[in-house]
mmCIF file of C-alpha atoms and ligand atoms in Angstrom:
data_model
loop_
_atom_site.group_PDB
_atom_site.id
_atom_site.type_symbol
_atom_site.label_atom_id
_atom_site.label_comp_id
_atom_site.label_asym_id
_atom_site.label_seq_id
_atom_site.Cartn_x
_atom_site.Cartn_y
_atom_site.Cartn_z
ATOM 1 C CA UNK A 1 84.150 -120.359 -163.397
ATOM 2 C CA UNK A 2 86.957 -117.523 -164.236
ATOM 3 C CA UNK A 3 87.234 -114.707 -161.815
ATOM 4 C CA UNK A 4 85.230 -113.030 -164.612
ATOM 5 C CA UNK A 5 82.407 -114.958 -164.127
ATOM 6 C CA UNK A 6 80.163 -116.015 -167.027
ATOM 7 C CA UNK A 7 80.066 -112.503 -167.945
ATOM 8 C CA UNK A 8 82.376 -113.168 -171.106
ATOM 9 C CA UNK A 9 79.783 -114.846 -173.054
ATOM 10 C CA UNK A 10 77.610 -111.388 -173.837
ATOM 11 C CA UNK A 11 80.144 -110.813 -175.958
ATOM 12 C CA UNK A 12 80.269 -113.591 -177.987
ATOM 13 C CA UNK A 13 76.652 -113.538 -178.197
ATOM 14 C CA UNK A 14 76.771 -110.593 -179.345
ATOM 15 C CA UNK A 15 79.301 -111.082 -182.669
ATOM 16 C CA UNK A 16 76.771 -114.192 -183.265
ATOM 17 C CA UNK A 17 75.819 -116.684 -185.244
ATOM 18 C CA UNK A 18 71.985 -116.668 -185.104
ATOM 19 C CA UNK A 19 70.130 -114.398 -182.712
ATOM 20 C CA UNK A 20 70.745 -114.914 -179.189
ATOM 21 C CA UNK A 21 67.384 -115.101 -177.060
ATOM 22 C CA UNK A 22 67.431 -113.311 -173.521
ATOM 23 C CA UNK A 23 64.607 -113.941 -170.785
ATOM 24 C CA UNK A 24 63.835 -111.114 -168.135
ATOM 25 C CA UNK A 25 64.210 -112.286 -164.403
ATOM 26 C CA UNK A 26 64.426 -110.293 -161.602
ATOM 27 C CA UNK A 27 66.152 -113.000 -158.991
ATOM 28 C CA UNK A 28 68.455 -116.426 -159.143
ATOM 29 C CA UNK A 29 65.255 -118.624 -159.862
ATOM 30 C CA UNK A 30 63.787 -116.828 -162.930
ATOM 31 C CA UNK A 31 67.060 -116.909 -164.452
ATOM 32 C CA UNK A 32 67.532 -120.870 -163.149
ATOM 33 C CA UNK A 33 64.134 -121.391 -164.869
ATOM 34 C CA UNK A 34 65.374 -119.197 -167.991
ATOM 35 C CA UNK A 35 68.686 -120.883 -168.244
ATOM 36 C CA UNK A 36 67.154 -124.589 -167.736
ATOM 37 C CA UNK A 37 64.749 -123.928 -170.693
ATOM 38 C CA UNK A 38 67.685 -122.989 -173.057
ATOM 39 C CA UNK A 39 67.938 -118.994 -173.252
ATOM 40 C CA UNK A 40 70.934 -117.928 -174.418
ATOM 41 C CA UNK A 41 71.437 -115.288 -171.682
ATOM 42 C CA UNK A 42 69.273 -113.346 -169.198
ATOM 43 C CA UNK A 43 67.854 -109.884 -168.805
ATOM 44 C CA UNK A 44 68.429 -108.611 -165.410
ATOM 45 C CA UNK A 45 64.912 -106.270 -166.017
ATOM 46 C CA UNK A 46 64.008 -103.449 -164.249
ATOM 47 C CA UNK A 47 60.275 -103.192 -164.413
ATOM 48 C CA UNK A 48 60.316 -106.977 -162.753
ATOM 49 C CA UNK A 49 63.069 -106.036 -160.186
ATOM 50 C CA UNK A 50 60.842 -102.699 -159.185
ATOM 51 C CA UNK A 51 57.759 -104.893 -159.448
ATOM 52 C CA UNK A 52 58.750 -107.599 -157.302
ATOM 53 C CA UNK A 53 59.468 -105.063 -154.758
ATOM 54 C CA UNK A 54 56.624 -103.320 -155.139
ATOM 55 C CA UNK A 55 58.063 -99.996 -155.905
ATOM 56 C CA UNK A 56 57.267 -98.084 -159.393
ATOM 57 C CA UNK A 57 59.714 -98.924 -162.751
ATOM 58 C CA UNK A 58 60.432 -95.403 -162.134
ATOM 59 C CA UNK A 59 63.749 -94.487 -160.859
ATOM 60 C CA UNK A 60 63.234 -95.862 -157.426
ATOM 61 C CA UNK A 61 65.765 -98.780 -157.885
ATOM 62 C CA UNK A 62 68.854 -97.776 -156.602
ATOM 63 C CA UNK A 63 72.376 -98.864 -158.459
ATOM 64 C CA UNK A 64 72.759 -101.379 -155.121
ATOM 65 C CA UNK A 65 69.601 -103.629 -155.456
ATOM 66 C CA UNK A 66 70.250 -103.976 -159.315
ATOM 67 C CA UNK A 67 73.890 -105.153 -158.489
ATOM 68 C CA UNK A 68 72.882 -107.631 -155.948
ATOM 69 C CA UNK A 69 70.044 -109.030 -157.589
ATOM 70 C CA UNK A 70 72.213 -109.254 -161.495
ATOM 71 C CA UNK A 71 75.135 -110.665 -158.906
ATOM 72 C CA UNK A 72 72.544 -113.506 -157.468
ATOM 73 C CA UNK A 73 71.546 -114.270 -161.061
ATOM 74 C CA UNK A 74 75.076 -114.054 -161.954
ATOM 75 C CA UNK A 75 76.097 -116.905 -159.485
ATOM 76 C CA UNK A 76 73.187 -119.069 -160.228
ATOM 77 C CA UNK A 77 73.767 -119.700 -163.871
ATOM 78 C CA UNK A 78 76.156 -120.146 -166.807
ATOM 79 C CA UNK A 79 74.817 -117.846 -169.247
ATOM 80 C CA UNK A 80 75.427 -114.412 -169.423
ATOM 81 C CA UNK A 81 73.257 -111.796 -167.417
ATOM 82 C CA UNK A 82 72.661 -107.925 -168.657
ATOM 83 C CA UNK A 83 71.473 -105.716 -166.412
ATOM 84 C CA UNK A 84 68.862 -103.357 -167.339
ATOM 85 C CA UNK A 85 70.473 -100.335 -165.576
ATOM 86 C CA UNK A 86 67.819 -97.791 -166.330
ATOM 87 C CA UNK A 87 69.730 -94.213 -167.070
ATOM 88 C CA UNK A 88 73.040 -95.324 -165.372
ATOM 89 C CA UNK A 89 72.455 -94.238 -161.776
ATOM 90 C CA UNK A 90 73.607 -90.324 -162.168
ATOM 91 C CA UNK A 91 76.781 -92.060 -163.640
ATOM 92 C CA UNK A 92 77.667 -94.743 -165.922
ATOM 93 C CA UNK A 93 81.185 -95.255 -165.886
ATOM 94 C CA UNK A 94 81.111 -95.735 -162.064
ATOM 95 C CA UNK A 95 78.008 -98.404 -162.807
ATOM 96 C CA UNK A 96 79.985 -100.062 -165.135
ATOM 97 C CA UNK A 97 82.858 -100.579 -162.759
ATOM 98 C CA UNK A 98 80.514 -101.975 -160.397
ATOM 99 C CA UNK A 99 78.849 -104.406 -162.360
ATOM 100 C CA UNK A 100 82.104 -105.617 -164.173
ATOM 101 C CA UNK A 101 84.361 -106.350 -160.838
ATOM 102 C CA UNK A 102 80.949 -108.307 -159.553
ATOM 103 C CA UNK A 103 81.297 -110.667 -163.156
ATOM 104 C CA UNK A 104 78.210 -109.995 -164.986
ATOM 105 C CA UNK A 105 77.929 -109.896 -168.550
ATOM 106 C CA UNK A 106 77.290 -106.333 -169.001
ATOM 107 C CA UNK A 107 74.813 -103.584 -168.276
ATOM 108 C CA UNK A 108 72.387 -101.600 -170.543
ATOM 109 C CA UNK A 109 71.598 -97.700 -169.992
ATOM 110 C CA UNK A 110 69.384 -95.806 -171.797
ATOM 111 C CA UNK A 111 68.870 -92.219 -172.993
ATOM 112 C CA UNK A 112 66.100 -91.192 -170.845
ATOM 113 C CA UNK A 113 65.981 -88.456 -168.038
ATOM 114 C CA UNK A 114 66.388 -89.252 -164.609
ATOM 115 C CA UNK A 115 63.824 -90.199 -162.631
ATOM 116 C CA UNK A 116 62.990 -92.297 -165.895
ATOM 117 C CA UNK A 117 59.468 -93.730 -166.076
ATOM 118 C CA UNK A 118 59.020 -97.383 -167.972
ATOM 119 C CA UNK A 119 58.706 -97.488 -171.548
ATOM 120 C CA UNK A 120 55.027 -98.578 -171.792
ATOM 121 C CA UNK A 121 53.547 -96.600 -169.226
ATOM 122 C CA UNK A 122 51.229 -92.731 -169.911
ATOM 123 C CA UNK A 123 53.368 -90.305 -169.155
ATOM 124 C CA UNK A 124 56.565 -88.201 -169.743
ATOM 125 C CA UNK A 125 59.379 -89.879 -171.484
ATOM 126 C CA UNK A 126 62.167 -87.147 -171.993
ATOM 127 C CA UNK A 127 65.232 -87.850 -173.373
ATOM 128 C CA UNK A 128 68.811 -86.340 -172.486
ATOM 129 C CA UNK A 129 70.651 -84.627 -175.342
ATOM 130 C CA UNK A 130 72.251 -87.108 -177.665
ATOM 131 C CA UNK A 131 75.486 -85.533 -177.160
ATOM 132 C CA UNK A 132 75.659 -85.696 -173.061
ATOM 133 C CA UNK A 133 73.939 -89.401 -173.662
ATOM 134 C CA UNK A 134 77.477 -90.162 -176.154
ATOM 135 C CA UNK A 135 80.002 -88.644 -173.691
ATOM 136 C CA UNK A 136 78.488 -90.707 -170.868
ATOM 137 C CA UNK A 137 79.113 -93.865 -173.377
ATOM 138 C CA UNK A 138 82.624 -92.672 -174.095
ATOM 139 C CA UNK A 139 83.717 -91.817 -170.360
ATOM 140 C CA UNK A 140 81.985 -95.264 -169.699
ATOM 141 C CA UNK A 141 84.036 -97.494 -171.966
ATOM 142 C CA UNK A 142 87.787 -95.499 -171.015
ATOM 143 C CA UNK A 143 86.437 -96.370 -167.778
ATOM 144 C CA UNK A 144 86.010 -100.456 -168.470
ATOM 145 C CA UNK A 145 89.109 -102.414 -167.238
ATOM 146 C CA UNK A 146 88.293 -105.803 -169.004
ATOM 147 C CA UNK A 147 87.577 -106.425 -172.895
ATOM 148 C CA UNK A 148 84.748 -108.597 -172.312
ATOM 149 C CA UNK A 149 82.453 -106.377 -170.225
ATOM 150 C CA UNK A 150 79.489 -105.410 -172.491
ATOM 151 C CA UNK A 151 77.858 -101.924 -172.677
ATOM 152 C CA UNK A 152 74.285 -101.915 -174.347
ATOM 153 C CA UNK A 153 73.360 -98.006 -175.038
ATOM 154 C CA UNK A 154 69.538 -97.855 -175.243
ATOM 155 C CA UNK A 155 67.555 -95.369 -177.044
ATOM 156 C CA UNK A 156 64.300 -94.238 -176.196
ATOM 157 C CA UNK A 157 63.986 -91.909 -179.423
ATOM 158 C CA UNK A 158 60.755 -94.388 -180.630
ATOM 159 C CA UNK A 159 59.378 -94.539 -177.574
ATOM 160 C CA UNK A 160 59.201 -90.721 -176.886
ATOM 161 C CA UNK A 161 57.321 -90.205 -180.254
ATOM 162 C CA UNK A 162 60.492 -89.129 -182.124
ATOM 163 C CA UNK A 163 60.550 -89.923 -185.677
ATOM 164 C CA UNK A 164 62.740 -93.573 -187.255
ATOM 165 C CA UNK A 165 65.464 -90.455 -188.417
ATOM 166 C CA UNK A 166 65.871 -89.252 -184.309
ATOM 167 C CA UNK A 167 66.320 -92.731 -183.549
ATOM 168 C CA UNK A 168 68.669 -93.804 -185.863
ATOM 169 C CA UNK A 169 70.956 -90.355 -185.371
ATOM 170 C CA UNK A 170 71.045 -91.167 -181.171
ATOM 171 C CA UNK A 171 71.938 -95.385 -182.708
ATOM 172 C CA UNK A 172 74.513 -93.849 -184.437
ATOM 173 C CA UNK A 173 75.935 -91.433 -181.992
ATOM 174 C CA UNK A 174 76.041 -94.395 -179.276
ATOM 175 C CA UNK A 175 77.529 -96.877 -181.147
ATOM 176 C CA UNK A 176 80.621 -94.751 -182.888
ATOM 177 C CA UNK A 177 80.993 -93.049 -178.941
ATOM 178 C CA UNK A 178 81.980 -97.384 -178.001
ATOM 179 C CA UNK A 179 78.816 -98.837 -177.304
ATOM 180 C CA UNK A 180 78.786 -103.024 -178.237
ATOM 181 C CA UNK A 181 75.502 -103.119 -178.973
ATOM 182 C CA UNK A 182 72.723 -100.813 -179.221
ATOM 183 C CA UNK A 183 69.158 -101.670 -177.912
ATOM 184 C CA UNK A 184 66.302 -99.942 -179.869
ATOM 185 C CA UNK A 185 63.017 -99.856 -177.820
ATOM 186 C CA UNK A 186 59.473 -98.967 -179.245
ATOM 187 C CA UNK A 187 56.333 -99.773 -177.599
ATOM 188 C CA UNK A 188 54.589 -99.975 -181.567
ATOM 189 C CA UNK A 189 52.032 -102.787 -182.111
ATOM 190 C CA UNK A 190 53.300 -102.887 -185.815
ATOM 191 C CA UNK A 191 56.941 -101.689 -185.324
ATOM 192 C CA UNK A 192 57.162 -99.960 -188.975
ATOM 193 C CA UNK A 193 59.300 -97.011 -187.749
ATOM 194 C CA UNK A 194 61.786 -99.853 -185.878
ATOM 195 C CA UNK A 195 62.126 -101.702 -189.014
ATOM 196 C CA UNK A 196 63.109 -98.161 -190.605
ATOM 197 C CA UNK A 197 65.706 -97.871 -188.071
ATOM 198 C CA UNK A 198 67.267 -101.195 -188.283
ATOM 199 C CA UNK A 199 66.968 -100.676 -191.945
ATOM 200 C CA UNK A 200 69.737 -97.940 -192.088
ATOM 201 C CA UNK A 201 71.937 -100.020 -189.647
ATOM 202 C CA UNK A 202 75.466 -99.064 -190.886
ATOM 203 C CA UNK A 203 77.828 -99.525 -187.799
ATOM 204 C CA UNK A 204 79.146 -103.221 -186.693
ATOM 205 C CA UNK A 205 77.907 -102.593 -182.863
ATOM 206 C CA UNK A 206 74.699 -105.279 -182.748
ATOM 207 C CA UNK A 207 71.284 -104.294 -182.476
ATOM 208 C CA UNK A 208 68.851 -105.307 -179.778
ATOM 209 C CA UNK A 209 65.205 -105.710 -179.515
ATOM 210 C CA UNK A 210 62.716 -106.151 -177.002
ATOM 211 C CA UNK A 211 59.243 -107.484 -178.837
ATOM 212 C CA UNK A 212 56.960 -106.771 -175.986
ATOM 213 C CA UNK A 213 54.225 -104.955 -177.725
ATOM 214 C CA UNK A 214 54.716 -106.557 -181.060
ATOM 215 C CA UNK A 215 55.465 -109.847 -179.966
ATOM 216 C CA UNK A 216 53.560 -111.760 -183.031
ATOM 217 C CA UNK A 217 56.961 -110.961 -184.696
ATOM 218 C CA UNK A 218 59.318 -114.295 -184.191
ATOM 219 C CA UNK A 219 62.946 -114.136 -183.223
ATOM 220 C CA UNK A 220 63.903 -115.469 -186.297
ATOM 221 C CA UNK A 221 61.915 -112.825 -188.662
ATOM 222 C CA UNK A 222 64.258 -110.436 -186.569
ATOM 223 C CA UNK A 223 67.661 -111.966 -187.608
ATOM 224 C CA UNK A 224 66.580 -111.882 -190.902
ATOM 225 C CA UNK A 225 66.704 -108.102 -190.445
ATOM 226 C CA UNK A 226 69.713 -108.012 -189.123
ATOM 227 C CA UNK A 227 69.026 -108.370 -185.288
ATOM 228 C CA UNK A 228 71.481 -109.868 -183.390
ATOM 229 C CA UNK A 229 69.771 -110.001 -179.950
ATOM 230 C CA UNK A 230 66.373 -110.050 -179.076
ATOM 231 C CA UNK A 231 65.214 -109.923 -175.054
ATOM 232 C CA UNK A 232 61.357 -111.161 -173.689
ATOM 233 C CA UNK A 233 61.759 -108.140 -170.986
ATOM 234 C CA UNK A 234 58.897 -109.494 -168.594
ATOM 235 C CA UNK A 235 57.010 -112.342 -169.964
ATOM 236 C CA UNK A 236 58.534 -114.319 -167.198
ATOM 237 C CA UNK A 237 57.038 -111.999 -164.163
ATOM 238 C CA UNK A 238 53.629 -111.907 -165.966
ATOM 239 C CA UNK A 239 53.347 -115.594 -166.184
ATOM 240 C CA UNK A 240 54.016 -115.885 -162.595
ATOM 241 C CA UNK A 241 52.078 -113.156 -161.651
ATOM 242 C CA UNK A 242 49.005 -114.429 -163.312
ATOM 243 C CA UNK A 243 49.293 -118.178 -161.862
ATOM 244 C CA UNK A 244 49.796 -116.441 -158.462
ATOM 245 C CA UNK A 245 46.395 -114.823 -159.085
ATOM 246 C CA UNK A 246 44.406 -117.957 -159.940
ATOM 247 C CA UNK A 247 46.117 -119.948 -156.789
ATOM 248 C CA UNK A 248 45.487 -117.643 -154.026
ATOM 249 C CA UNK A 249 41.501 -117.038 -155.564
ATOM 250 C CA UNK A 250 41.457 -120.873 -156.125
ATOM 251 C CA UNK A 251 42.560 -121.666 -152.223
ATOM 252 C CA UNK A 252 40.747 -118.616 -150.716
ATOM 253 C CA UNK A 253 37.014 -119.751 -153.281
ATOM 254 C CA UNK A 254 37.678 -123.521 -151.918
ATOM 255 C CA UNK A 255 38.713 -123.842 -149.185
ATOM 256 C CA UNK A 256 41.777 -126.113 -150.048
ATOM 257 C CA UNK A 257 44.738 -126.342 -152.862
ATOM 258 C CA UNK A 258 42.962 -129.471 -154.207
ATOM 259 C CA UNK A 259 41.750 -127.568 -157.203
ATOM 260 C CA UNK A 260 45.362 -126.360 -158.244
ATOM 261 C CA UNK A 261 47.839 -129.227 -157.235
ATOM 262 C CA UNK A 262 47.824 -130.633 -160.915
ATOM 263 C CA UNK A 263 48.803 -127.175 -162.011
ATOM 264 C CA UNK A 264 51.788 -125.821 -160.140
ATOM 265 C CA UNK A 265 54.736 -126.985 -159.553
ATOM 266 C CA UNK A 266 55.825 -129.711 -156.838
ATOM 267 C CA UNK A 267 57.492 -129.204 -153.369
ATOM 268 C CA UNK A 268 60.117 -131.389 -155.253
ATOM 269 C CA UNK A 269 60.618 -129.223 -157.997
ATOM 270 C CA UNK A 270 61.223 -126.083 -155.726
ATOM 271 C CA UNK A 271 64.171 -128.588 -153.597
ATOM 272 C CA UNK A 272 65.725 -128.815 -157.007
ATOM 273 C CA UNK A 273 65.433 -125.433 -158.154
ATOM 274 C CA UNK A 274 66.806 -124.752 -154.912
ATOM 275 C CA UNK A 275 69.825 -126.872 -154.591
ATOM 276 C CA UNK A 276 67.935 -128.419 -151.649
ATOM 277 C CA UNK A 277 67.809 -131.978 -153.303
ATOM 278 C CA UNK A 278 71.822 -131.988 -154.163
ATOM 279 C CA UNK A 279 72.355 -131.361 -150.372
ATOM 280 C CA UNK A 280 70.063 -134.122 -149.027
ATOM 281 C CA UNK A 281 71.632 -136.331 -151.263
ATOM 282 C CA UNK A 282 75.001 -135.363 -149.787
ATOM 283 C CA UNK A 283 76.624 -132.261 -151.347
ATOM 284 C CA UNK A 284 78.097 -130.231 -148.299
ATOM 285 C CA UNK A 285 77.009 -127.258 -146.686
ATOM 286 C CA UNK A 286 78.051 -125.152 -144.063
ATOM 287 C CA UNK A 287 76.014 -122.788 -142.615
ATOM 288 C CA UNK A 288 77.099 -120.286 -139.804
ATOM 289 C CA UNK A 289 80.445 -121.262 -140.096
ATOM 290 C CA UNK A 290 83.060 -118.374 -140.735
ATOM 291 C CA UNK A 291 84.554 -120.095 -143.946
ATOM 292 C CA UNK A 292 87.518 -121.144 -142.473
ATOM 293 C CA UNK A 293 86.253 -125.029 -142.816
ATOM 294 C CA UNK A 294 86.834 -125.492 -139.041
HETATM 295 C C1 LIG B 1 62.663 -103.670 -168.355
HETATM 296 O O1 LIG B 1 62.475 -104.890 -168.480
HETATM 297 O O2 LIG B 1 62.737 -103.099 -167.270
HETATM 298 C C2 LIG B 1 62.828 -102.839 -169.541
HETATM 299 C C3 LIG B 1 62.180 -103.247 -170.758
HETATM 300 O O3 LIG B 1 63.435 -101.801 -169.460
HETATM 301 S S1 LIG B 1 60.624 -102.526 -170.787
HETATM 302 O O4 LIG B 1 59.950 -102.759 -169.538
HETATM 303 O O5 LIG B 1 60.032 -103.178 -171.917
HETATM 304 O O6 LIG B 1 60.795 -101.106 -171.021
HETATM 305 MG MG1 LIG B 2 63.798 -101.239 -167.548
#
């Protein structure tokens, strides 16, 4: 792996062909899992980071736990990793310095107001003016020292109840102040106003979806609209979630794991997932040792 780390391919996921599929993971085995199945790349997501520290997906994940869980990720697989950055931390360019020199694929900020709340939860989603969202893009990208690096602009326009024409303006605005790609949320069942956006398209930086709410729509029906990437933002986490629940009732109602061995995963599995099973069967390690080989 380069110094840059697999960070490079973001980019060329993002100029195509096809759609590129991301999976949301919050720590080195979710994107191991993610990777193994075949996604393209992973989503370094905030509502499962916040989640699996039990803290709110509001602004309570500081710029440090994102950059050591997307670095984790980043050193686990091969694909490329974006981290979900929220609003950029109080400032973007010095975010994406960070998260370039540690070799991920890029970050994604979006135009929301600090302390930001997630996207699908009741309550107040207030955007920053499109103009101080654009200069924070612009001073972001002079700031970037390598080509690769990838900065994903994300507007909340749909998600705030703004209109297909707010969204499209704040699209705009991002991508001509330098942003590679430009993710448009919307928490719509039947996303009518985001096909109006992606509609009017008109700039080469890529679009990106996340089809959490209207997730009967297929990856492919979004190419054929022009999508280029297209992230599952926490289907992961709620998969895992929901097979926790059913274990510990199952154990806690029985009395034993009897009733669930057939449906999680083996002790072996998790020495593979781990890298246990390459050491037993003689890869090196050395642990406590100050790296000097001695
Ligand atoms: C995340 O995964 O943290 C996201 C996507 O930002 S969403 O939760 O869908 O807003
Ligand atoms: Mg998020």
């Amino acid at each position: 792996m380069s110094a840059a780390g697999n960070g490079g391919g973001l980019r060329d996921l993002l100029s195509g062909p096809g759609v590129a599929r991301l999976m949301g993971a919050h720590d080195a085995l979710g994107a191991i899992v993610a990777e193994r199945a075949g996604f393209d790349g992973i989503w370094a997501s905030g509502l499962e980071l916040a989640a699996s520290r039990g803290v709110p997906d509001a602004g309570v994940i500081a710029m440090a736990d994102q950059l050591a869980a997307a670095s984790s990720m980043t050193a686990a697989v091969s694909v490329p990793v974006l981290a979900d950055c929220d609003t950029g931390y109080g400032d973007v360019g010095g975010t994406v310095r960070a998260f370039e020199a540690a070799g991920v694929g890029g970050v994604c900020v979006e135009d929301k107001r600090w302390p930001k709340l997630n996207s699908f939860a009741e309550g107040p989603q207030d955007l920053v003016p499109i103009e101080e969202f654009a200069r924070a893009i612009a001073e972001a990208k002079a700031m970037q020292r390598t080509e690769r690096f990838v900065l994903v602009a994300r507007t909340e326009a749909l998600v705030a109840g703004h209109g297909p024409r707010e969204a499209l303006a704040r699209a705009r605005a991002y991508a001509d102040a330098g942003a590679d790609a430009v993710l448009l949320h919307s928490k719509e069942r039947h996303p009518d106003a985001l096909f109006d956006v992606i509609g009017g398209w008109d700039r080469p930086a890529a679009l990106v979806v996340v089809p959490t709410t209207y997730y009967t729509t297929t990856a492919a029906e979004l190419e054929r609209l022009g999508v280029r990437v297209v992230i599952y933002a926490n289907q992961g986490l709620r998969s895992a979630l929901r097979a926790m629940e059913r274990t510990c009732a199952e154990i806690l109602r029985t009395g034993s794991s009897s009733s669930v061995e057939a449906q999680i995963a083996s002790v072996a599995s998790v020495l593979d997932v781990s890298g246990t099973t390459a050491v037993a069967a003689g890869r090196t390690v050395r642990s406590g040792g100050d790296g000097s080989g001695r």
